[in-house]
Tab-separated table of C-alpha atoms in Angstrom:
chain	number	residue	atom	x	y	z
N	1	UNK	CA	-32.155	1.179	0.919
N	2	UNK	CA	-30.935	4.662	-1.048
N	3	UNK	CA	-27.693	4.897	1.024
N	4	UNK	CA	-27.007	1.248	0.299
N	5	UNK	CA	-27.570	1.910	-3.418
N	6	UNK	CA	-25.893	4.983	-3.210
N	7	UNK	CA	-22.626	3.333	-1.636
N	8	UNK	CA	-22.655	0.735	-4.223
N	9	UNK	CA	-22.503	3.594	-6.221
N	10	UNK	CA	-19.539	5.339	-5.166
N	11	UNK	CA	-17.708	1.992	-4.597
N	12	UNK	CA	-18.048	1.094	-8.979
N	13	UNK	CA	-17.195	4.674	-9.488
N	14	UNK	CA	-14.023	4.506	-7.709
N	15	UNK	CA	-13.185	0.857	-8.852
N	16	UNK	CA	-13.803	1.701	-12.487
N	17	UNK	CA	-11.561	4.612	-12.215
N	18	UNK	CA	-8.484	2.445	-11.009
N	19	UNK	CA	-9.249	-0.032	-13.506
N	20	UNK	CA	-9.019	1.895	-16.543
N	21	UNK	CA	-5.616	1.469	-18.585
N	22	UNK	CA	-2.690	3.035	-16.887
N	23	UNK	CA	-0.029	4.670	-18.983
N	24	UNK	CA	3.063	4.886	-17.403
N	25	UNK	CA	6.776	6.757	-18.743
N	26	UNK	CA	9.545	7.152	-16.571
N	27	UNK	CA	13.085	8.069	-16.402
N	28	UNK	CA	15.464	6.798	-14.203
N	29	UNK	CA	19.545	6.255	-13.002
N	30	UNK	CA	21.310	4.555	-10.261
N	31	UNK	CA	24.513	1.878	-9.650
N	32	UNK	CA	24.335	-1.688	-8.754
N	33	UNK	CA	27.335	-4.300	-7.571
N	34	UNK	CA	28.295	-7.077	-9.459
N	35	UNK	CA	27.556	-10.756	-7.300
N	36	UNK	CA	31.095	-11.942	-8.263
N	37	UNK	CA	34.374	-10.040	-9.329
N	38	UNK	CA	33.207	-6.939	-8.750
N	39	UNK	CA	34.923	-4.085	-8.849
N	40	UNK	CA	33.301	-0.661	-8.628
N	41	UNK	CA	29.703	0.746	-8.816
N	42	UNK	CA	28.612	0.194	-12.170
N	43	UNK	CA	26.171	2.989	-13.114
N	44	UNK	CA	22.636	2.664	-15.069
N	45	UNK	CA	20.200	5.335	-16.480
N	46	UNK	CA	17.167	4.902	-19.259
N	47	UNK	CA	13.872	5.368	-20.082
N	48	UNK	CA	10.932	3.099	-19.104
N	49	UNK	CA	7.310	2.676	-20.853
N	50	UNK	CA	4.403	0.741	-19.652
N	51	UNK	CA	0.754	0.387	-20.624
N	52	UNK	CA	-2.098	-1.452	-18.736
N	53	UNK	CA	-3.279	-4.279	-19.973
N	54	UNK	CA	-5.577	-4.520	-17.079
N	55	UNK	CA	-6.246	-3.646	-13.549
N	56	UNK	CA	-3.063	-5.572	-12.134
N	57	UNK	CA	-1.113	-6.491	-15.818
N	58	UNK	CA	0.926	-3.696	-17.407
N	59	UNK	CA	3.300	-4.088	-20.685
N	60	UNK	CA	5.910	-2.007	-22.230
N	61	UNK	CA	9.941	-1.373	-22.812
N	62	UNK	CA	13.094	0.112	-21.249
N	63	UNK	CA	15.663	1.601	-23.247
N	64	UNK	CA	18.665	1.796	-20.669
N	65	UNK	CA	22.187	2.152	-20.382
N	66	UNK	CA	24.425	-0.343	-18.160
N	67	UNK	CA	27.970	-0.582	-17.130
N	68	UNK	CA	30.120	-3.623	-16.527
N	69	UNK	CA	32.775	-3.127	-13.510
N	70	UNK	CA	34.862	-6.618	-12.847
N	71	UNK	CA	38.037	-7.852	-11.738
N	72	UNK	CA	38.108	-11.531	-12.047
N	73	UNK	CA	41.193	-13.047	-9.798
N	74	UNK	CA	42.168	-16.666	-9.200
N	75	UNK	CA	45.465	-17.749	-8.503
N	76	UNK	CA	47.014	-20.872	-6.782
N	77	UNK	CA	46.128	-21.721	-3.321
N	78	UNK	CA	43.056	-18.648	-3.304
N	79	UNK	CA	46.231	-15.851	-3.189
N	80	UNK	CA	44.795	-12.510	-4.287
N	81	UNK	CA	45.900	-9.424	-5.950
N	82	UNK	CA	48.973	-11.435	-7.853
N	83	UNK	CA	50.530	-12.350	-4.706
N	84	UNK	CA	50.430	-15.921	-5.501
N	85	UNK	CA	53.104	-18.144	-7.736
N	86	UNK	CA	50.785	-18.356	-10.673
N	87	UNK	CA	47.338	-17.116	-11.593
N	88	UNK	CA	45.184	-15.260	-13.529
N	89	UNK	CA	43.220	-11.565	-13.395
N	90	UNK	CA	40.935	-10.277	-16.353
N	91	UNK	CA	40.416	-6.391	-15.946
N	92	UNK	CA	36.851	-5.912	-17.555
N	93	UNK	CA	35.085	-2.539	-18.225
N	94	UNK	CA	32.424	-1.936	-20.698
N	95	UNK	CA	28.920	-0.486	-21.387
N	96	UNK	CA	25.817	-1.258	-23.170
N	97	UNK	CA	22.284	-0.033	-24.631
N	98	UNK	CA	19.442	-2.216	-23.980
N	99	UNK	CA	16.369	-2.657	-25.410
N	100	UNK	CA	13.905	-5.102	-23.226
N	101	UNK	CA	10.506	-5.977	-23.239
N	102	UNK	CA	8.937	-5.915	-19.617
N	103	UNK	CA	6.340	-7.286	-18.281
N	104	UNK	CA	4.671	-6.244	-15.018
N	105	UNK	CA	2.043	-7.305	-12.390
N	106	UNK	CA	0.948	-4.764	-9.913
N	107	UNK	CA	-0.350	-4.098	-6.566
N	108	UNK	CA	-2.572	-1.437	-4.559
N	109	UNK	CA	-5.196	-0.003	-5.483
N	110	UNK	CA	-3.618	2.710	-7.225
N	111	UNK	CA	-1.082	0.779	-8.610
N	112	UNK	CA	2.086	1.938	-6.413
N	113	UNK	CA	4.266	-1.381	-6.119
N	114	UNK	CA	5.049	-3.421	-9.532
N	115	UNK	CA	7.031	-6.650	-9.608
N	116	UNK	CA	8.372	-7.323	-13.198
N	117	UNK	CA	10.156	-9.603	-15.683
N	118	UNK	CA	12.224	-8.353	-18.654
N	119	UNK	CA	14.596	-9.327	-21.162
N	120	UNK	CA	16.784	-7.958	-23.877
N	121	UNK	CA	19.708	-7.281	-26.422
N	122	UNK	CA	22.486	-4.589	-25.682
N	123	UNK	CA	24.562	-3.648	-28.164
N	124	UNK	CA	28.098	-2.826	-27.040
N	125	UNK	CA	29.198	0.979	-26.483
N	126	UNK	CA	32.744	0.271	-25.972
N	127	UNK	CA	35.120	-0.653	-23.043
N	128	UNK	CA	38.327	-2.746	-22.246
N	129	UNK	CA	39.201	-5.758	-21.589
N	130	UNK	CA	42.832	-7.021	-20.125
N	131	UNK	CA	44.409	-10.166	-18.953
N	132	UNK	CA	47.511	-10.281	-16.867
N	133	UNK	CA	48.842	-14.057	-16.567
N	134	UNK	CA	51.894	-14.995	-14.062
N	135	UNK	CA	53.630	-18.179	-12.915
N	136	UNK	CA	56.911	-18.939	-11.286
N	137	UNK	CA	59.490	-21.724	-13.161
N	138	UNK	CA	62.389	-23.671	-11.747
N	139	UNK	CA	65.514	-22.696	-13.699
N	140	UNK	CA	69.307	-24.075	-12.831
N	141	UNK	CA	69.733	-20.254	-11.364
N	142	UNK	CA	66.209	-20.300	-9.170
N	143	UNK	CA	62.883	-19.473	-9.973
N	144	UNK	CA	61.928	-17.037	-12.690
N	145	UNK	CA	58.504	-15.035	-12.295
N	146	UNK	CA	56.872	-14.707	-16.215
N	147	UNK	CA	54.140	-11.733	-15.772
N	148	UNK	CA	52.473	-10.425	-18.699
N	149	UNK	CA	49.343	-8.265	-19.143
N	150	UNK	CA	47.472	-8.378	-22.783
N	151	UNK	CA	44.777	-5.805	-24.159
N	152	UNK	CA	42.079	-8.209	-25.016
N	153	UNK	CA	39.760	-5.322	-25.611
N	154	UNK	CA	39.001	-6.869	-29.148
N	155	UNK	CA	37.461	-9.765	-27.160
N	156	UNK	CA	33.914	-7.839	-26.001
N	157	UNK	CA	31.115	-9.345	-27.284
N	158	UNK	CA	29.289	-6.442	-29.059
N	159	UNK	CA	25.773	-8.203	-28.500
N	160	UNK	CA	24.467	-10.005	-25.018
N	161	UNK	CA	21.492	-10.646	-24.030
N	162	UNK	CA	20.284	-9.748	-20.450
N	163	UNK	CA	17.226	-11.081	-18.112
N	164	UNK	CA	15.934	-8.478	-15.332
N	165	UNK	CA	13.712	-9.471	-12.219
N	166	UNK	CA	13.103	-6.790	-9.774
N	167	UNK	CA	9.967	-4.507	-8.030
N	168	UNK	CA	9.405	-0.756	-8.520
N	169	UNK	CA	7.463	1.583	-5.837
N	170	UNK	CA	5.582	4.715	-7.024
N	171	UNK	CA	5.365	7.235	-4.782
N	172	UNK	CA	3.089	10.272	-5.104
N	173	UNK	CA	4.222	14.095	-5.592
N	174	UNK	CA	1.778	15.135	-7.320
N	175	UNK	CA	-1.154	14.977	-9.616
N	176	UNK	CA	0.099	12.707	-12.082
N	177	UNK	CA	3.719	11.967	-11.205
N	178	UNK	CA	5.418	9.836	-8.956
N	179	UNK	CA	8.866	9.458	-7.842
N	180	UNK	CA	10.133	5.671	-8.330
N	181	UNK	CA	12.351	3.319	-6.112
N	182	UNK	CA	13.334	0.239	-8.099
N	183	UNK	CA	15.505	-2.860	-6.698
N	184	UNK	CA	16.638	-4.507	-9.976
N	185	UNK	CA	18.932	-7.744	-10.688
N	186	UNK	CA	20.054	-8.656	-13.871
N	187	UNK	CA	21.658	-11.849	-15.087
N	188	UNK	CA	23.437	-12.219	-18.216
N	189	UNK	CA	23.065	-15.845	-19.773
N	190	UNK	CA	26.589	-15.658	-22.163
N	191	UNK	CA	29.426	-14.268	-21.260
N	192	UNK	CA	30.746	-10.542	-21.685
N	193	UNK	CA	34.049	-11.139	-23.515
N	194	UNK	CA	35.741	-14.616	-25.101
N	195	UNK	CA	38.537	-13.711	-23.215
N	196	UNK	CA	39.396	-16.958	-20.937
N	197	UNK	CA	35.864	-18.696	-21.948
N	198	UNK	CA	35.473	-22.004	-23.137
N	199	UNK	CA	35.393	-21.696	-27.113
N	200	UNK	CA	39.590	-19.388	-26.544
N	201	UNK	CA	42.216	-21.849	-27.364
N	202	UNK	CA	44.833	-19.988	-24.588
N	203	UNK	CA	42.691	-20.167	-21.744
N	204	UNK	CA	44.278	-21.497	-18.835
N	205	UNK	CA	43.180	-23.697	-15.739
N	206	UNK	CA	42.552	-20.229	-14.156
N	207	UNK	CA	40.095	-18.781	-16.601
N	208	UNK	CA	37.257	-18.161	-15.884
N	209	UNK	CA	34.773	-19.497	-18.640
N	210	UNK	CA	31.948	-16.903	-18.685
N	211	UNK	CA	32.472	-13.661	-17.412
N	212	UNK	CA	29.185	-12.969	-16.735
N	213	UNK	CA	28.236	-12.002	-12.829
N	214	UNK	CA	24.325	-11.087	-12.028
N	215	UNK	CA	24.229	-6.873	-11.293
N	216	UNK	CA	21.799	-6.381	-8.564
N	217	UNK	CA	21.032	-2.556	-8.818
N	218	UNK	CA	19.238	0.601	-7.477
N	219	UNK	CA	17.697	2.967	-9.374
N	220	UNK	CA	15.546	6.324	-8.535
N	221	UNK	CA	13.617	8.590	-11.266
N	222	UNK	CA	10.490	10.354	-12.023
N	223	UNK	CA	7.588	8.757	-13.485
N	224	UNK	CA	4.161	10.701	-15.097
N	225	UNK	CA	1.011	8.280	-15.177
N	226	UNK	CA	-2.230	8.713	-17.115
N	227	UNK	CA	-4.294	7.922	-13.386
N	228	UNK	CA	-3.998	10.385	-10.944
């Protein structure tokens, strides 16, 4: 009967200490490819906070910075790279600071693998925005090719809001700290510049209406937690 109770023991001991409330503050960087129109590796890097609600439930914030690499093409006939007759190709480059909320729900029994759900406002941190249109008319003396390119930096939304879905893993190094692997996507619901969206009087059949692809990401950092 005493090593039963004394097993029982042990076993709340060890339960109770997982189950206190976690704290959790991290820093972190990485790149991630945009789904559509991509362009080049768009780099990330921020702070994270989280606090246990419970056992499995943690809440808290990320304060992170995000770039926006895109080259939206369409032109007649699916020709790329302005090799077709007429068309249309936004250059888009910008950054933002976001401030999201994050929820979080938890696995292990030390609390190594989060899946989470956040959602924010950036604020714009500057960038540029271009549009190059082309087409080909019929003239008495042949076709004539019109090509013009137009800074439409002024065009960048300086707010948009942006949803994140993704899973973190916390590895041990030590008492206290853990090094982090996150897989991240991120979907923007509006679009990141009016240029060629549905409210611009000059877009064209080739626009594009929203630019706004989903990011899917990876990020590594460093993480200190309150549980050993």
């Amino acid at each position: 009967m005493k090593p039963i109770l004394l097993a029982l023991i042990l076993s709340f001991s060890a339960f109770k200490g997982y189950s206190q409330k976690n704290t959790i503050v991290g820093v972190f960087a990485g790149g991630g490819i945009a789904t559509t129109s991509n362009y080049n590796v768009a780099l990330s890097g921020g702070l994270d906070y989280a606090r246990g609600l419970n056992l499995r439930s943690f809440i808290g914030l990320e304060l992170f910075y995000q770039q926006f690499s895109l080259l939206y093409d369409k032109e007649i006939n699916g020709a790329k790279h302005a090799t077709g007759s007429e068309g249309e190709i936004i250059s888009h480059r910008s950054a933002y600071i976001f401030l999201a909320p994050k929820f979080r729900f938890c696995l292990g029994s030390k609390q190594n693998n989060h899946f989470y759900l956040s959602a924010g406002i950036g604020m714009n941190m500057g960038g540029y925005d271009s549009l190059r249109r082309f087409n080909s008319l019929s003239t008495p003396y042949g076709f004539v090719r019109s090509d013009t390119t137009v800074d439409m930096s002024k065009n960048i939304n300086s707010m948009v809001m942006r949803i994140g879905v993704g899973c973190t893993q916390y590895l041990p190094i030590g008492n206290h700290w853990r090094f982090t692997i996150t897989e991240d996507f991120g979907f923007l619901p509006g679009s990141l510049t009016k240029t060629g969206d549905y409210e611009d009087v000059t877009r064209s059949s080739y626009s594009p209406g929203k630019l706004n692809p989903g990011y899917i990401s990876i990020r590594l950092g460093i993480a200190h937690t309150k549980l050993p």
